[in-house]
Backbone as CSV, one residue per row, in Angstrom:
resi,resn,N_x,N_y,N_z,CA_x,CA_y,CA_z,C_x,C_y,C_z
1,MET,0.848,-1.173,0.000,0.000,0.000,0.000,0.889,1.230,0.000
2,SER,0.524,2.221,-0.767,1.368,3.395,-0.950,1.453,4.241,0.312
3,ALA,2.696,4.494,0.722,2.932,5.358,1.873,2.829,6.815,1.459
4,GLN,2.623,7.090,0.163,2.555,8.453,-0.350,1.162,9.064,-0.240
5,LEU,0.199,8.301,0.235,-1.164,8.817,0.355,-1.240,9.956,1.362
6,LYS,-2.046,10.984,1.002,-2.356,12.052,1.951,-3.614,11.612,2.692
7,ILE,-3.502,11.485,3.996,-4.631,11.005,4.800,-5.095,12.122,5.725
8,CYS,-6.406,12.284,5.781,-7.003,13.248,6.695,-7.798,12.469,7.743
9,VAL,-7.531,12.759,8.992,-8.210,12.098,10.105,-9.161,13.108,10.743
10,ILE,-10.413,12.718,10.870,-11.399,13.574,11.544,-11.633,12.974,12.922
11,GLU,-11.090,13.644,13.918,-11.163,13.147,15.304,-11.048,14.333,16.256
12,PRO,-12.123,14.631,16.990,-12.080,15.773,17.913,-11.258,15.522,19.186
13,ASP,-11.074,14.278,19.593,-10.350,13.962,20.826,-8.846,13.863,20.532
14,PRO,-8.034,14.767,21.095,-6.593,14.788,20.801,-5.876,13.476,21.156
15,GLU,-6.301,12.819,22.238,-5.652,11.564,22.635,-5.920,10.454,21.614
16,ARG,-7.179,10.354,21.191,-7.513,9.355,20.169,-6.848,9.708,18.835
17,ALA,-6.778,10.996,18.533,-6.114,11.427,17.300,-4.647,10.997,17.307
18,ARG,-3.982,11.136,18.429,-2.575,10.729,18.537,-2.444,9.220,18.307
19,MET,-3.359,8.431,18.872,-3.319,6.981,18.697,-3.503,6.614,17.220
20,ILE,-4.414,7.321,16.546,-4.647,7.067,15.125,-3.405,7.426,14.314
21,ILE,-2.832,8.588,14.585,-1.621,9.006,13.870,-0.505,7.987,14.066
22,ASP,-0.324,7.538,15.307,0.717,6.536,15.581,0.454,5.250,14.794
23,GLY,-0.812,4.822,14.739,-1.154,3.613,13.997,-0.898,3.777,12.500
24,LEU,-1.211,4.956,11.980,-0.971,5.222,10.565,0.531,5.262,10.262
25,ARG,1.271,5.887,11.125,2.730,5.976,10.905,3.386,4.608,11.058
26,ASP,2.875,3.797,11.994,3.389,2.424,12.127,3.170,1.644,10.831
27,ALA,2.078,1.955,10.129,1.758,1.271,8.883,2.513,1.872,7.690
28,GLY,3.265,2.928,7.944,4.077,3.523,6.886,3.484,4.766,6.242
29,TRP,2.333,5.210,6.717,1.722,6.418,6.171,2.196,7.617,6.971
30,GLN,2.844,8.541,6.308,3.449,9.679,6.996,2.693,10.988,6.818
31,ASP,2.034,11.171,5.682,1.357,12.425,5.374,-0.049,12.403,5.961
32,VAL,-0.147,12.749,7.244,-1.405,12.665,7.988,-1.741,14.030,8.576
33,THR,-2.973,14.474,8.352,-3.460,15.720,8.933,-4.703,15.401,9.747
34,VAL,-4.796,16.007,10.930,-5.958,15.794,11.804,-6.834,17.033,11.776
35,ILE,-8.130,16.804,11.615,-9.124,17.871,11.739,-9.929,17.561,12.992
36,GLY,-9.901,18.476,13.938,-10.589,18.259,15.199,-11.994,18.835,15.242
37,GLN,-12.292,19.750,14.333,-13.604,20.400,14.301,-14.375,19.964,13.060
38,ILE,-15.613,19.560,13.245,-16.430,19.136,12.114,-17.026,20.342,11.390
39,SER,-17.131,21.480,12.098,-17.654,22.674,11.438,-16.672,23.100,10.337
40,ALA,-17.213,23.520,9.218,-16.433,23.927,8.038,-15.562,22.795,7.503
41,LEU,-16.018,21.562,7.716,-15.244,20.392,7.295,-15.069,20.341,5.776
42,ALA,-16.125,20.602,5.044,-16.047,20.515,3.584,-15.002,21.485,3.045
43,ARG,-15.006,22.714,3.541,-14.031,23.711,3.084,-12.615,23.270,3.414
44,ARG,-12.413,22.779,4.601,-11.075,22.338,5.035,-10.589,21.164,4.182
45,LEU,-11.482,20.242,3.860,-11.096,19.100,3.030,-10.776,19.518,1.600
46,VAL,-11.475,20.531,1.100,-11.148,21.043,-0.228,-9.727,21.609,-0.208
47,GLU,-9.377,22.322,0.851,-8.027,22.883,0.981,-6.970,21.782,1.045
48,LEU,-7.238,20.748,1.834,-6.251,19.677,2.035,-6.197,18.699,0.869
49,ASP,-7.339,18.453,0.244,-7.471,17.495,-0.856,-6.783,16.157,-0.546
50,PRO,-7.234,15.480,0.520,-6.585,14.210,0.878,-6.959,13.081,-0.083
51,ASP,-6.134,12.042,-0.092,-6.416,10.854,-0.894,-7.379,9.924,-0.169
52,LEU,-7.415,10.018,1.153,-8.231,9.127,1.980,-8.653,9.883,3.233
53,VAL,-9.870,9.612,3.697,-10.374,10.246,4.919,-10.727,9.158,5.919
54,LEU,-10.261,9.327,7.146,-10.584,8.407,8.238,-11.362,9.208,9.270
55,ILE,-12.537,8.707,9.635,-13.405,9.387,10.604,-13.591,8.474,11.800
56,ASP,-13.444,9.034,12.984,-13.668,8.275,14.217,-14.761,8.979,15.011
57,LEU,-15.910,8.301,15.171,-17.041,8.872,15.904,-17.587,7.852,16.884
58,ALA,-18.036,8.337,18.015,-18.605,7.419,18.999,-19.990,6.947,18.558
59,ASN,-20.920,7.875,18.414,-22.306,7.532,18.080,-22.850,8.461,17.010
60,PRO,-22.603,8.181,15.742,-23.104,9.082,14.693,-24.607,8.909,14.489
61,SER,-25.247,9.981,14.070,-26.650,9.892,13.675,-26.680,9.680,12.160
62,ARG,-27.851,9.315,11.642,-27.977,9.116,10.197,-27.700,10.412,9.447
63,ASP,-28.225,11.540,9.964,-27.974,12.836,9.320,-26.485,13.165,9.328
64,MET,-25.814,12.870,10.449,-24.387,13.129,10.545,-23.615,12.293,9.518
65,LEU,-24.029,11.028,9.359,-23.381,10.168,8.358,-23.511,10.761,6.965
66,GLU,-24.716,11.174,6.608,-24.944,11.725,5.275,-24.181,13.022,5.068
67,ASN,-24.169,13.890,6.093,-23.430,15.148,5.989,-21.932,14.910,5.882
68,LEU,-21.415,13.986,6.678,-19.979,13.673,6.608,-19.624,13.058,5.265
69,SER,-20.490,12.219,4.757,-20.240,11.604,3.460,-20.154,12.670,2.373
70,ALA,-21.088,13.604,2.389,-21.071,14.674,1.391,-19.845,15.563,1.574
71,ALA,-19.532,15.911,2.811,-18.401,16.803,3.082,-17.064,16.163,2.741
72,THR,-16.938,14.863,2.970,-15.655,14.202,2.755,-15.442,13.776,1.323
73,GLY,-16.478,13.849,0.506,-16.343,13.453,-0.894,-16.233,11.952,-1.047
74,ALA,-17.099,11.206,-0.380,-17.033,9.740,-0.404,-17.146,9.165,-1.814
75,ALA,-17.674,9.940,-2.749,-17.752,9.441,-4.121,-16.440,9.629,-4.872
76,THR,-15.545,10.464,-4.331,-14.304,10.773,-5.043,-13.041,10.249,-4.369
77,ARG,-13.183,9.707,-3.174,-12.016,9.188,-2.450,-12.491,8.177,-1.412
78,PRO,-11.613,7.264,-0.990,-12.011,6.321,0.066,-12.258,7.054,1.390
79,VAL,-13.339,6.679,2.046,-13.663,7.223,3.361,-13.947,6.040,4.282
80,ALA,-13.184,5.964,5.363,-13.369,4.902,6.356,-13.866,5.526,7.647
81,MET,-14.910,4.935,8.213,-15.463,5.457,9.460,-15.436,4.371,10.525
82,PHE,-14.923,4.750,11.676,-14.923,3.878,12.841,-15.923,4.451,13.832
83,VAL,-16.839,3.603,14.307,-17.842,4.038,15.285,-17.839,3.089,16.473
84,ASP,-18.228,3.599,17.626,-18.290,2.757,18.818,-19.565,1.925,18.858
85,HIS,-20.664,2.522,18.395,-21.963,1.842,18.445,-22.710,2.086,17.135
86,SER,-23.508,1.114,16.734,-24.306,1.257,15.525,-25.506,0.340,15.608
87,ASP,-26.352,0.438,14.605,-27.471,-0.487,14.460,-27.657,-0.736,12.968
88,ALA,-28.576,-1.583,12.618,-28.756,-1.968,11.218,-29.095,-0.770,10.337
89,GLU,-29.919,0.144,10.844,-30.300,1.315,10.055,-29.096,2.212,9.780
90,LEU,-28.268,2.435,10.789,-27.074,3.266,10.594,-26.082,2.599,9.634
91,THR,-25.964,1.299,9.726,-25.067,0.579,8.826,-25.538,0.734,7.385
92,ARG,-26.857,0.573,7.152,-27.404,0.766,5.806,-27.184,2.205,5.339
93,ALA,-27.412,3.167,6.237,-27.215,4.580,5.876,-25.758,4.844,5.517
94,ALA,-24.832,4.220,6.229,-23.402,4.392,5.937,-23.058,3.860,4.558
95,MET,-23.595,2.708,4.226,-23.309,2.131,2.913,-23.946,2.961,1.800
96,ARG,-25.188,3.444,2.028,-25.846,4.297,1.038,-25.108,5.623,0.874
97,ALA,-24.486,6.087,1.954,-23.735,7.342,1.904,-22.424,7.186,1.140
98,GLY,-22.059,5.959,0.814,-20.877,5.742,-0.008,-19.581,5.520,0.750
99,LEU,-19.677,5.263,2.048,-18.455,5.011,2.796,-17.784,3.740,2.299
100,SER,-16.473,3.759,2.223,-15.729,2.594,1.754,-15.560,1.561,2.859
101,ALA,-15.558,2.024,4.097,-15.472,1.109,5.245,-16.250,1.721,6.394
102,TYR,-16.994,0.879,7.087,-17.777,1.306,8.252,-17.541,0.256,9.317
103,VAL,-16.710,0.597,10.284,-16.254,-0.383,11.271,-16.882,-0.071,12.627
104,VAL,-17.630,-1.046,13.129,-18.311,-0.891,14.413,-17.446,-1.495,15.513
105,ASP,-17.614,-0.988,16.698,-16.895,-1.438,17.890,-15.575,-0.701,18.020
106,GLY,-15.598,0.534,17.572,-14.482,1.416,17.834,-13.230,1.155,17.023
107,LEU,-12.280,1.975,17.333,-11.030,1.990,16.603,-9.925,1.409,17.462
108,ALA,-9.201,0.446,16.905,-8.035,-0.112,17.583,-6.828,0.117,16.679
109,ARG,-5.733,0.471,17.276,-4.525,0.819,16.518,-4.115,-0.270,15.532
110,ASP,-4.224,-1.523,15.925,-3.788,-2.612,15.050,-4.786,-2.909,13.919
111,ARG,-5.974,-2.297,13.967,-6.971,-2.502,12.913,-6.900,-1.439,11.829
112,ILE,-6.175,-0.364,12.084,-6.183,0.766,11.160,-5.685,0.367,9.765
113,GLN,-4.517,-0.228,9.690,-3.948,-0.557,8.387,-4.829,-1.502,7.571
114,PRO,-5.245,-2.650,8.110,-6.063,-3.535,7.274,-7.401,-2.918,6.867
115,VAL,-7.993,-2.129,7.741,-9.272,-1.502,7.397,-9.075,-0.480,6.282
116,LEU,-8.028,0.333,6.369,-7.801,1.333,5.338,-7.424,0.682,4.007
117,GLU,-6.644,-0.371,4.043,-6.302,-1.075,2.807,-7.562,-1.664,2.159
118,THR,-8.449,-2.184,2.981,-9.716,-2.716,2.472,-10.577,-1.586,1.917
119,ALA,-10.610,-0.459,2.617,-11.395,0.692,2.148,-10.879,1.188,0.803
120,ILE,-9.573,1.243,0.651,-8.985,1.697,-0.612,-9.355,0.736,-1.735
121,GLU,-9.219,-0.553,-1.481,-9.547,-1.554,-2.501,-11.031,-1.510,-2.855
122,ARG,-11.884,-1.411,-1.854,-13.328,-1.343,-2.113,-13.669,-0.097,-2.911
123,PHE,-13.051,1.028,-2.564,-13.296,2.264,-3.302,-12.882,2.105,-4.762
124,GLN,-11.734,1.489,-5.009,-11.257,1.305,-6.380,-12.203,0.403,-7.174
125,ILE,-12.674,-0.659,-6.550,-13.612,-1.565,-7.216,-14.919,-0.840,-7.523
126,THR,-15.428,-0.098,-6.560,-16.674,0.645,-6.745,-16.517,1.706,-7.833
127,SER,-15.379,2.401,-7.836,-15.130,3.426,-8.856,-15.072,2.807,-10.243
128,GLN,-14.433,1.655,-10.357,-14.352,0.971,-11.646,-15.749,0.555,-12.114
129,MET,-16.545,0.025,-11.203,-17.910,-0.372,-11.563,-18.727,0.844,-11.989
130,ARG,-18.564,1.969,-11.287,-19.270,3.191,-11.637,-18.866,3.667,-13.042
131,ALA,-17.560,3.613,-13.322,-17.067,4.032,-14.639,-17.609,3.121,-15.733
132,GLU,-17.629,1.812,-15.471,-18.163,0.870,-16.458,-19.655,1.091,-16.677
133,LEU,-20.388,1.372,-15.610,-21.822,1.653,-15.736,-22.048,2.926,-16.541
134,ASP,-21.264,3.962,-16.253,-21.392,5.213,-17.001,-21.090,4.992,-18.478
135,ALA,-20.051,4.203,-18.767,-19.697,3.915,-20.167,-20.815,3.139,-20.854
136,ALA,-21.405,2.187,-20.145,-22.505,1.408,-20.722,-23.720,2.302,-20.984
137,LYS,-24.032,3.209,-20.059,-25.154,4.129,-20.252,-24.893,5.040,-21.448
138,GLN,-23.655,5.509,-21.566,-23.290,6.378,-22.689,-23.424,5.624,-24.007
139,ALA,-22.915,4.390,-24.038,-22.993,3.584,-25.257,-24.449,3.330,-25.644
140,LEU,-25.301,3.046,-24.659,-26.716,2.812,-24.929,-27.383,4.073,-25.471
141,ALA,-27.075,5.212,-24.866,-27.661,6.470,-25.330,-27.218,6.772,-26.765
142,GLU,-25.929,6.502,-27.048,-25.435,6.738,-28.408,-26.094,5.791,-29.401
143,ARG,-26.271,4.553,-28.984,-26.912,3.586,-29.881,-28.351,4.006,-30.192
144,LYS,-29.054,4.488,-29.166,-30.431,4.950,-29.390,-30.449,6.121,-30.358
145,THR,-29.488,7.020,-30.226,-29.407,8.177,-31.120,-29.129,7.731,-32.550
146,VAL,-28.176,6.811,-32.722,-27.854,6.306,-34.060,-29.068,5.578,-34.641
147,ASP,-29.747,4.782,-33.817,-30.947,4.074,-34.301,-32.031,5.057,-34.745
148,ARG,-32.172,6.137,-33.995,-33.175,7.143,-34.353,-32.806,7.806,-35.684
149,ALA,-31.514,8.115,-35.842,-31.060,8.726,-37.100,-31.249,7.752,-38.264
150,LYS,-30.948,6.476,-38.024,-31.173,5.476,-39.079,-32.653,5.439,-39.447
151,GLY,-33.502,5.488,-38.461,-34.951,5.482,-38.711,-35.381,6.660,-39.553
152,LEU,-34.810,7.827,-39.284,-35.141,9.011,-40.086,-34.718,8.816,-41.542
153,LEU,-33.504,8.274,-41.736,-33.017,8.025,-43.094,-33.864,6.963,-43.802
154,MET,-34.196,5.906,-43.072,-35.004,4.837,-43.654,-36.346,5.384,-44.132
155,GLN,-36.949,6.225,-43.308,-38.258,6.785,-43.639,-38.150,7.784,-44.796
156,ALA,-37.153,8.658,-44.747,-37.022,9.707,-45.762,-36.605,9.155,-47.121
157,LYS,-35.746,8.140,-47.114,-35.203,7.632,-48.377,-35.799,6.291,-48.802
158,GLY,-36.589,5.687,-47.927,-37.181,4.388,-48.235,-36.120,3.299,-48.410
159,ILE,-35.132,3.303,-47.528,-34.024,2.338,-47.612,-34.016,1.438,-46.393
160,PRO,-33.352,0.259,-46.509,-33.280,-0.636,-45.351,-32.284,-0.112,-44.301
161,GLU,-32.351,-0.718,-43.142,-31.549,-0.281,-41.995,-30.048,-0.309,-42.279
162,ASP,-29.554,-1.391,-42.893,-28.112,-1.474,-43.124,-27.624,-0.386,-44.077
163,GLU,-28.452,-0.022,-45.054,-28.099,1.063,-45.983,-28.091,2.403,-45.250
164,ALA,-29.057,2.595,-44.371,-29.114,3.839,-43.588,-27.854,3.975,-42.734
165,TYR,-27.416,2.878,-42.145,-26.195,2.931,-41.324,-24.978,3.228,-42.209
166,ARG,-24.930,2.617,-43.386,-23.802,2.886,-44.298,-23.753,4.368,-44.668
167,LEU,-24.904,4.978,-44.894,-24.949,6.408,-45.212,-24.411,7.252,-44.043
168,LEU,-24.830,6.894,-42.833,-24.327,7.617,-41.649,-22.815,7.476,-41.540
169,ARG,-22.335,6.257,-41.711,-20.899,5.999,-41.600,-20.117,6.735,-42.679
170,LYS,-20.623,6.725,-43.900,-19.944,7.411,-44.998,-19.898,8.917,-44.735
171,ALA,-21.012,9.478,-44.289,-21.046,10.915,-43.985,-20.042,11.250,-42.880
172,ALA,-19.956,10.385,-41.879,-19.003,10.610,-40.780,-17.569,10.578,-41.302
173,MET,-17.244,9.587,-42.132,-15.879,9.486,-42.675,-15.571,10.674,-43.576
174,ASP,-16.516,11.050,-44.414,-16.299,12.177,-45.327,-16.065,13.490,-44.575
175,GLN,-16.711,13.633,-43.435,-16.602,14.868,-42.655,-15.553,14.786,-41.560
176,GLY,-14.940,13.604,-41.404,-13.940,13.430,-40.338,-14.564,13.537,-38.950
177,ARG,-15.773,13.025,-38.826,-16.500,13.083,-37.549,-16.870,11.680,-37.117
178,LYS,-17.387,11.585,-35.912,-17.881,10.308,-35.404,-19.306,10.089,-35.904
179,VAL,-19.693,8.827,-36.008,-21.049,8.483,-36.443,-22.071,9.120,-35.509
180,ILE,-21.806,9.104,-34.203,-22.753,9.679,-33.240,-22.954,11.171,-33.498
181,ASP,-21.881,11.869,-33.875,-22.000,13.307,-34.144,-22.869,13.570,-35.371
182,VAL,-22.679,12.759,-36.398,-23.494,12.899,-37.611,-24.955,12.558,-37.291
183,ALA,-25.154,11.522,-36.499,-26.521,11.126,-36.127,-27.210,12.241,-35.345
184,GLU,-26.484,12.844,-34.402,-27.077,13.932,-33.616,-27.412,15.125,-34.511
185,ALA,-26.512,15.439,-35.459,-26.765,16.546,-36.372,-27.993,16.271,-37.243
186,LEU,-28.127,15.038,-37.712,-29.280,14.666,-38.532,-30.584,14.815,-37.738
187,ILE,-30.560,14.353,-36.492,-31.763,14.452,-35.650,-32.105,15.920,-35.394
188,THR,-31.094,16.730,-35.122,-31.330,18.156,-34.876,-31.917,18.811,-36.131
189,ALA,-31.334,18.511,-37.274,-31.850,19.081,-38.532,-33.290,18.641,-38.779
190,SER,-33.565,17.373,-38.520,-34.911,16.851,-38.707,-35.906,17.570,-37.803
191,GLU,-35.501,17.824,-36.570,-36.401,18.519,-35.629,-36.649,19.957,-36.069
192,LEU,-35.605,20.588,-36.639,-35.776,21.962,-37.103,-36.697,22.028,-38.318
193,LEU,-36.587,21.019,-39.182,-37.380,20.998,-40.390,-38.801,20.471,-40.167
194,GLY,-38.942,19.658,-39.117,-40.221,18.998,-38.882,-41.139,19.852,-38.158
């Protein structure tokens, strides 16, 4: 695991913060910043731009989980939260909030490294799945657009689908554009004329 990660620890208790820092440094992570105040957390995190956020809370509420998730950027970086007490609803809320790790029964120095390594790996897997889903949605949207453009050509010229696609492809090659761009232009022109 990279010792070059910038880690931000959110812990209001200085003694617990010291224990966390010691555990992180024992694991080889040196670039650690502690934030003791939750107020203005989002602004402070924007300034620090950490690679990973570790939060230690005794008893978070569901609203606190959601606010911390939004403030820490759980969608853009791994966020690990250690809590002393939880219940099924809070656990579900933590997962919905996008936390990479949600560890109940408090924080122990010897658990920090494996939990953070797991959080990093889970975040990477989730990010990859999100990227693949976005790519699939984009491909589907483009296919629908191309199909719509083919339909317009088929109707206007009375040609079969494969011929309509060949026309789109030829126009794209002739213009040095992508097929999707030509399809979008055709649909826009059709809407203006229709």
